[in-house]
Structures are given as C-alpha cells and as structure tokens.
Backbone as numpy.savetxt, mean C-alpha at the origin, in Angstrom:
# Nx Ny Nz CAx CAy CAz Cx Cy Cz
2.32 -13.34 -21.78 1.48 -12.16 -21.78 2.37 -10.92 -21.78
2.09 -10.00 -22.66 2.85 -8.76 -22.74 2.36 -7.70 -21.75
1.08 -7.75 -21.42 0.53 -6.79 -20.46 0.96 -7.20 -19.05
1.45 -6.25 -18.26 1.87 -6.61 -16.90 0.68 -7.07 -16.06
0.91 -8.11 -15.30 -0.10 -8.56 -14.34 -0.24 -7.50 -13.25
-1.29 -7.61 -12.48 -1.62 -6.57 -11.50 -0.47 -6.28 -10.54
0.05 -7.29 -9.88 1.10 -7.04 -8.88 2.40 -6.57 -9.53
2.70 -7.06 -10.72 3.88 -6.58 -11.44 3.72 -5.10 -11.79
2.53 -4.72 -12.23 2.27 -3.33 -12.57 2.39 -2.44 -11.34
1.86 -2.92 -10.22 1.96 -2.15 -8.97 3.41 -1.89 -8.61
4.22 -2.91 -8.72 5.64 -2.76 -8.38 6.36 -1.87 -9.38
6.00 -1.96 -10.64 6.61 -1.07 -11.64 6.34 0.39 -11.33
5.13 0.68 -10.91 4.78 2.05 -10.55 5.67 2.53 -9.40
5.80 1.69 -8.38 6.60 2.08 -7.22 8.08 2.22 -7.57
8.57 1.40 -8.48 9.98 1.50 -8.88 10.28 2.84 -9.52
9.31 3.44 -10.18 9.55 4.75 -10.81 9.42 5.90 -9.81
8.72 5.68 -8.72 8.47 6.75 -7.75 9.46 6.76 -6.59
10.01 5.60 -6.27 10.83 5.45 -5.06 12.29 5.32 -5.44
13.14 6.01 -4.69 14.59 5.96 -4.92 15.31 5.48 -3.68
16.55 5.12 -3.87 17.42 4.73 -2.76 17.42 5.85 -1.71
17.22 5.49 -0.48 17.23 6.47 0.61 15.87 7.02 0.97
14.84 6.68 0.21 13.49 7.19 0.50 12.85 6.46 1.67
11.73 7.01 2.13 10.89 6.38 3.14 9.61 5.94 2.44
9.17 4.72 2.74 7.96 4.18 2.12 7.08 3.51 3.16
5.84 3.25 2.76 4.86 2.64 3.65 4.25 1.42 2.99
4.26 0.31 3.72 3.46 -0.85 3.35 2.26 -0.82 4.28
1.14 -0.37 3.78 -0.02 -0.11 4.62 -0.76 -1.37 5.05
-0.46 -2.50 4.41 -1.09 -3.78 4.74 -0.03 -4.86 4.55
0.79 -5.12 5.55 1.96 -5.98 5.33 1.61 -7.41 4.96
0.48 -7.91 5.40 0.08 -9.26 4.99 1.15 -10.29 5.26
1.61 -10.96 4.20 2.64 -11.99 4.33 4.05 -11.46 4.11
4.20 -10.16 3.94 5.51 -9.53 3.88 6.16 -9.43 2.52
5.48 -9.84 1.47 6.08 -9.79 0.13 6.39 -8.36 -0.31
5.41 -7.47 -0.14 5.64 -6.08 -0.53 6.61 -5.39 0.41
6.58 -5.76 1.67 7.52 -5.17 2.63 8.95 -5.49 2.20
9.20 -6.71 1.84 10.52 -7.13 1.37 10.89 -6.38 0.09
9.97 -6.30 -0.85 10.21 -5.58 -2.10 10.57 -4.12 -1.82
9.80 -3.47 -0.95 10.04 -2.06 -0.64 11.39 -1.86 0.03
11.76 -2.78 0.90 13.03 -2.67 1.60 14.19 -2.69 0.62
14.10 -3.55 -0.37 15.15 -3.61 -1.39 15.12 -2.36 -2.26
13.93 -1.83 -2.49 13.78 -0.65 -3.34 14.41 0.60 -2.71
14.27 0.78 -1.40 14.81 1.97 -0.75 16.29 1.84 -0.41
16.82 0.65 -0.55 18.25 0.44 -0.34 18.68 0.58 1.11
19.98 0.60 1.30 20.52 0.61 2.66 20.35 1.95 3.38
19.98 2.99 2.65 19.80 4.31 3.26 18.33 4.68 3.46
17.42 3.82 3.01 16.00 4.12 3.12 15.36 3.44 4.31
14.05 3.62 4.42 13.33 3.05 5.56 11.91 2.68 5.14
11.41 1.58 5.74 10.06 1.09 5.46 9.28 1.04 6.77
8.07 1.58 6.72 7.12 1.46 7.83 5.98 0.58 7.36
5.69 -0.47 8.13 4.64 -1.41 7.76 3.54 -1.45 8.80
2.32 -1.66 8.33 1.14 -1.67 9.19 0.28 -2.89 8.90
-0.23 -3.49 9.94 -1.25 -4.53 9.81 -1.90 -4.71 11.18
-3.20 -4.97 11.17 -3.91 -5.14 12.44 -3.78 -6.55 12.98
-3.33 -7.48 12.14 -3.29 -8.88 12.54 -1.91 -9.30 13.03
-1.90 -9.92 14.19 -0.67 -10.46 14.75 -0.03 -11.46 13.78
-0.84 -12.30 13.14 -0.31 -13.31 12.21 0.45 -12.65 11.07
-0.01 -11.52 10.58 0.66 -10.82 9.48 2.00 -10.25 9.95
2.03 -9.68 11.12 3.28 -9.12 11.66 4.30 -10.24 11.87
3.86 -11.36 12.41 4.76 -12.50 12.64 5.31 -13.03 11.32
4.45 -13.24 10.34 4.89 -13.76 9.04 5.87 -12.79 8.37
5.58 -11.51 8.45 6.45 -10.52 7.81 7.80 -10.48 8.52
7.80 -10.50 9.83 9.07 -10.53 10.57 9.91 -11.74 10.19
9.27 -12.89 10.07 10.00 -14.10 9.67 10.61 -13.94 8.28
9.84 -13.41 7.36 10.33 -13.22 5.99 11.53 -12.25 5.99
11.45 -11.22 6.77 12.52 -10.22 6.79 13.76 -10.71 7.52
13.58 -11.53 8.54 14.73 -12.08 9.26 15.61 -12.91 8.35
15.00 -13.66 7.45 15.79 -14.48 6.54 16.61 -13.62 5.58
16.17 -12.42 5.37 16.88 -11.49 4.49 17.78 -10.54 5.26
17.72 -10.58 6.59 18.51 -9.71 7.46 18.33 -8.22 7.12
17.09 -7.85 6.91 16.78 -6.48 6.51 16.04 -5.69 7.57
15.67 -6.31 8.68 14.78 -5.63 9.59 15.40 -4.50 10.39
16.61 -4.09 10.08 17.18 -2.89 10.71 16.66 -1.62 10.05
16.06 -1.76 8.89 15.55 -0.60 8.14 14.03 -0.64 8.04
13.42 -1.33 8.97 11.98 -1.53 8.92 11.41 -1.42 10.33
10.25 -0.77 10.42 9.47 -0.81 11.66 8.07 -1.28 11.28
7.62 -2.32 11.98 6.27 -2.84 11.76 5.40 -2.45 12.94
4.20 -2.01 12.63 3.23 -1.63 13.66 2.02 -2.54 13.56
1.64 -3.12 14.67 0.41 -3.90 14.68 -0.74 -2.97 15.05
-1.13 -2.22 14.05 -2.23 -1.27 14.18 -2.73 -0.96 12.77
-3.87 -0.34 12.69 -4.44 0.00 11.40 -3.68 1.10 10.70
-3.72 1.06 9.37 -3.00 2.08 8.58 -3.55 3.48 8.77
-4.73 3.61 9.32 -5.28 4.94 9.59 -4.51 5.65 10.70
-3.62 4.93 11.37 -2.79 5.50 12.43 -1.41 5.92 11.93
-1.19 5.87 10.62 0.18 5.99 10.13 0.89 7.28 10.49
0.25 8.41 10.40 0.97 9.64 10.75 1.20 9.77 12.26
0.42 9.10 13.07 0.66 9.08 14.51 1.87 8.20 14.84
2.07 7.16 14.04 3.10 6.17 14.35 4.45 6.48 13.69
4.43 7.03 12.50 5.68 7.34 11.79 6.25 8.62 12.38
7.53 8.63 12.73 8.14 9.85 13.28 7.95 11.04 12.33
7.63 12.19 12.91 7.32 13.37 12.12 8.44 13.77 11.17
9.69 13.51 11.54 10.81 13.88 10.66 10.81 13.06 9.37
10.08 11.96 9.33 10.01 11.14 8.12 8.77 11.42 7.26
7.84 12.19 7.75 6.60 12.42 7.01 6.86 12.95 5.59
7.66 13.99 5.46 7.89 14.62 4.17 8.78 13.77 3.25
9.35 12.70 3.79 10.24 11.83 3.01 9.51 10.64 2.39
8.22 10.49 2.69 7.46 9.33 2.20 7.17 9.54 0.71
7.80 8.73 -0.13 7.61 8.87 -1.58 6.73 7.79 -2.17
6.47 6.73 -1.42 5.66 5.65 -1.96 4.92 4.90 -0.87
3.78 4.34 -1.25 2.99 3.53 -0.33 2.20 2.51 -1.13
2.02 1.35 -0.54 1.20 0.33 -1.18 0.20 -0.23 -0.19
-0.99 -0.49 -0.69 -2.08 -1.11 0.06 -2.54 -2.33 -0.75
-2.61 -3.48 -0.13 -3.28 -4.64 -0.72 -4.54 -4.84 0.09
-5.67 -4.44 -0.48 -6.92 -4.40 0.27 -7.63 -5.74 0.25
-8.48 -5.92 1.23 -9.22 -7.17 1.34 -8.86 -7.87 2.64
-8.49 -9.14 2.53 -8.14 -9.92 3.71 -6.79 -10.60 3.51
-6.22 -11.05 4.60 -4.92 -11.72 4.58 -5.03 -13.05 3.85
-4.26 -13.23 2.78 -4.30 -14.52 2.08 -4.02 -15.67 3.04
-4.85 -16.69 2.98 -4.76 -17.87 3.85 -4.96 -17.51 5.31
-5.61 -16.37 5.55 -5.86 -15.92 6.92 -7.35 -15.90 7.22
-7.70 -15.19 8.25 -9.08 -15.05 8.69 -9.82 -14.10 7.73
-10.72 -14.65 6.94 -11.42 -13.85 5.92 -12.47 -12.92 6.52
-12.70 -13.03 7.82 -13.65 -12.09 8.45 -12.96 -10.78 8.83
-11.64 -10.76 8.78 -10.89 -9.54 9.08 -10.49 -8.91 7.75
-11.11 -7.78 7.44 -10.91 -7.15 6.13 -10.60 -5.66 6.30
-9.99 -5.10 5.27 -9.78 -3.66 5.28 -11.13 -2.96 5.11
-11.20 -1.74 5.60 -12.45 -0.98 5.60 -12.27 0.32 4.83
-13.30 0.75 4.12 -13.16 1.97 3.32 -12.80 3.21 4.12
-13.38 3.38 5.30 -13.11 4.60 6.06 -11.66 4.67 6.53
-11.10 3.55 6.97 -9.71 3.59 7.43 -8.74 3.70 6.26
-9.07 3.06 5.16 -8.21 3.16 3.97 -8.20 4.58 3.43
-9.35 5.18 3.31 -9.44 6.56 2.81 -8.72 7.51 3.77
-8.88 7.30 5.06 -8.17 8.13 6.04 -6.66 8.03 5.84
-6.15 6.83 5.66 -4.71 6.65 5.45 -4.24 7.33 4.17
-5.01 7.19 3.10 -4.65 7.83 1.83 -4.64 9.35 1.99
-5.65 9.89 2.65 -5.69 11.34 2.87 -4.48 11.81 3.67
-4.11 11.06 4.69 -2.93 11.43 5.49 -1.68 11.45 4.63
-1.50 10.41 3.83 -0.32 10.35 2.97 -0.28 11.51 2.00
-1.42 11.83 1.40 -1.45 12.93 0.43 -1.12 14.28 1.06
-1.36 14.42 2.36 -1.04 15.70 3.01 0.45 15.87 3.25
1.20 14.76 3.37 2.62 14.88 3.71 3.57 14.52 2.58
3.12 13.76 1.62 4.03 13.32 0.55 4.51 14.50 -0.30
5.76 14.44 -0.76 6.24 15.47 -1.66 5.65 15.28 -3.06
5.86 16.25 -3.91 5.44 16.14 -5.31 6.04 14.87 -5.90
5.23 14.11 -6.61 5.67 12.85 -7.19 5.44 11.66 -6.29
5.08 11.90 -5.03 4.77 10.80 -4.13 3.64 9.96 -4.70
3.76 8.64 -4.58 2.83 7.74 -5.25 2.26 6.73 -4.28
0.95 6.55 -4.37 0.23 5.58 -3.57 -0.39 4.56 -4.53
-0.16 3.28 -4.26 -0.74 2.21 -5.07 -1.69 1.42 -4.19
-2.93 1.31 -4.64 -3.93 0.51 -3.94 -4.30 -0.67 -4.84
-4.06 -1.87 -4.37 -4.49 -3.06 -5.09 -5.82 -3.47 -4.46
-6.88 -3.35 -5.27 -8.23 -3.51 -4.76 -8.74 -4.91 -5.08
-8.87 -5.72 -4.04 -9.46 -7.05 -4.16 -10.92 -6.91 -3.73
-11.82 -7.14 -4.66 -13.23 -6.87 -4.38 -14.12 -8.07 -4.64
-13.58 -9.26 -4.50 -14.35 -10.47 -4.74 -15.12 -10.98 -3.53
-15.41 -10.12 -2.59 -16.19 -10.47 -1.41 -17.04 -9.25 -1.06
-18.13 -9.43 -0.31 -19.06 -8.32 -0.07 -18.40 -7.06 0.50
-17.55 -7.22 1.52 -16.90 -6.05 2.11 -15.96 -5.39 1.09
-15.33 -6.20 0.25 -14.44 -5.68 -0.78 -15.20 -4.85 -1.81
-16.42 -5.25 -2.11 -17.24 -4.48 -3.04 -17.59 -3.12 -2.46
-17.91 -3.11 -1.17 -18.21 -1.84 -0.49 -16.98 -0.93 -0.51
-15.81 -1.51 -0.20 -14.59 -0.72 -0.18 -14.26 -0.21 -1.59
-14.40 -1.06 -2.58 -14.17 -0.66 -3.98 -15.02 0.56 -4.33
-16.32 0.46 -4.05 -17.23 1.55 -4.41 -16.87 2.85 -3.70
-16.55 2.77 -2.42 -16.19 3.97 -1.66 -14.89 4.57 -2.18
-13.90 3.73 -2.46 -12.63 4.22 -2.98 -12.78 4.88 -4.34
-13.53 4.23 -5.22 -13.73 4.82 -6.55 -14.42 6.18 -6.45
-15.40 6.28 -5.60 -16.08 7.57 -5.40 -15.09 8.61 -4.86
-14.29 8.19 -3.89 -13.32 9.10 -3.28 -12.29 9.59 -4.31
-11.67 8.68 -5.04 -10.59 9.10 -5.95 -11.12 9.88 -7.15
-12.34 9.60 -7.58 -12.92 10.36 -8.68 -13.13 11.82 -8.31
-13.26 12.09 -7.02 -13.49 13.46 -6.55 -12.23 14.19 -6.12
-11.07 13.55 -6.24 -9.82 14.25 -5.92 -9.55 15.30 -6.99
-9.08 16.44 -6.57 -8.80 17.55 -7.48 -7.66 17.19 -8.41
-7.91 17.23 -9.70 -6.89 16.87 -10.68 -5.72 17.85 -10.70
-5.88 18.99 -10.07 -4.77 19.93 -9.95 -3.77 19.49 -8.88
-4.21 18.57 -8.01 -3.37 18.12 -6.90 -2.90 16.67 -7.01
-3.70 15.84 -7.68 -3.42 14.40 -7.72 -3.79 13.83 -9.09
-2.88 13.04 -9.66 -3.21 12.22 -10.82 -3.75 10.90 -10.29
-4.82 10.38 -10.90 -5.38 9.09 -10.49 -5.47 8.19 -11.70
-4.93 6.98 -11.55 -4.94 5.99 -12.62 -5.66 4.75 -12.12
-6.47 4.14 -12.99 -7.07 2.84 -12.70 -6.55 1.86 -13.74
-6.07 0.69 -13.27 -5.51 -0.33 -14.16 -6.06 -1.68 -13.75
-6.61 -2.40 -14.71 -7.10 -3.74 -14.41 -7.63 -4.43 -15.63
-7.73 -5.72 -15.53 -8.28 -6.53 -16.61 -9.78 -6.61 -16.43
-10.53 -6.33 -17.48 -11.98 -6.22 -17.34 -12.75 -7.42 -17.90
-12.05 -8.36 -18.51 -12.75 -9.51 -19.07 -12.37 -10.82 -18.38
-11.96 -10.74 -17.13 -11.62 -11.94 -16.36 -12.75 -12.26 -15.39
-12.85 -13.54 -15.05 -13.90 -14.01 -14.14 -13.54 -13.70 -12.69
-14.54 -13.79 -11.85 -14.38 -13.74 -10.39 -13.84 -12.42 -9.87
-14.32 -11.32 -10.37 -13.96 -10.01 -9.85 -12.45 -9.82 -9.71
-11.74 -9.77 -10.83 -10.28 -9.65 -10.73 -9.87 -8.35 -10.03
-8.76 -8.39 -9.29 -8.31 -7.16 -8.63 -7.90 -6.12 -9.66
-7.89 -4.88 -9.21 -7.42 -3.80 -10.06 -6.61 -2.84 -9.20
-5.94 -1.92 -9.88 -5.08 -0.96 -9.20 -5.65 0.44 -9.31
-5.55 1.15 -8.22 -5.73 2.60 -8.22 -4.38 3.18 -7.83
-3.81 4.00 -8.68 -2.52 4.63 -8.40 -2.73 6.13 -8.33
-2.22 6.74 -7.28 -2.36 8.18 -7.07 -0.97 8.79 -7.02
-0.76 9.82 -7.81 0.51 10.55 -7.80 0.25 11.98 -7.43
0.93 12.44 -6.39 0.75 13.82 -5.93 1.43 14.76 -6.90
0.72 15.83 -7.26 1.28 16.83 -8.19 1.93 17.96 -7.42
C-alpha cells in the first residue's frame, strides 16, 4: 500500500513537528509504543511527559522503557491528560512542540475505561494555549464503540470551530473500510 496507514501517518506528522531537544506529550500512554517513539524523536536532550489514568498502562509503559534504558528523559503521570498543565513544570510549557492522543480504550485492557470528550478537549485547549507556532497535536480517534462515537462527534464539532487564523486542522482516514476505522485529527498551531 502506498498510502500511509493511520499510525504511520500520525508518526510522520510528529517527525516533521518535533526536533531533538524538544518537549512532547503522550497524552494516553497505553502500552508505551508512542512513548518510546517520542523518546527517540526528542533525542538525548529532549523530554517526554506521559499520561494515563490506568495503573496497567503506566506499568506496561515503564517496562517497555526500562528495556530501552530511556526513562531518564521521561515522566509518567497516572492521571488524566486534562491535568497536563498542572503536572508538567511551567518552564517546559512553551517547549511542547508535539503531542499524541490515542483515544478509546487500552488495547487488551478494560474496555469500560475510555477517554472522554470533555477531558480530551480540555487537554487539547491547554496545549494550544502554550505550544509555540508550529506545535502539533495528533489525535488518533478510535470510534468503534458507543463512547468512541460520542467522543468523535464532540471532537469533530470542536475542531471545526477552531479559528483558522490560529490553528490548521487536518482530518486523515480511510473511508471505505469496515468496522469504523480509526482516523486522525492533526492540529498545527499557527
């Protein structure tokens, strides 16, 4: 396939926005795949802040990072991403150039624990207030469950109303696949 798959496209976007030495946010650490990717992206001079409400996600991510010996440049918080500006030191706020959210539930985890539109939108709004020009937020929207559909609808309404003078918004996804395929919302601060 010549068209990038969803997660590959998400990572490509972040690779263009994030440089060595930057600060980034993994707003839903899950199993730690994006946390590991981001850590390599920011290099030895950068820093990653990760968030997840589930103890299982924090444990899995810590294990993944320990094998890579990278956790000196990472802080994980077992709290919701809506707390990000309270948790990230203020001196790093203006340095945040990238963030990723994988919405829905933890793969192979408790499917009753899902991301919520109000907390996700709050986190996005916080990031947009502190990110420098060119700062990029990638939301991978998994909407194949009832709560995911609600979150999808709220997010689409929210991003459609963002002022185009302040934020570019891109939607990317395959529209002829079965079972509500995930799609990306990418926001770039102008």
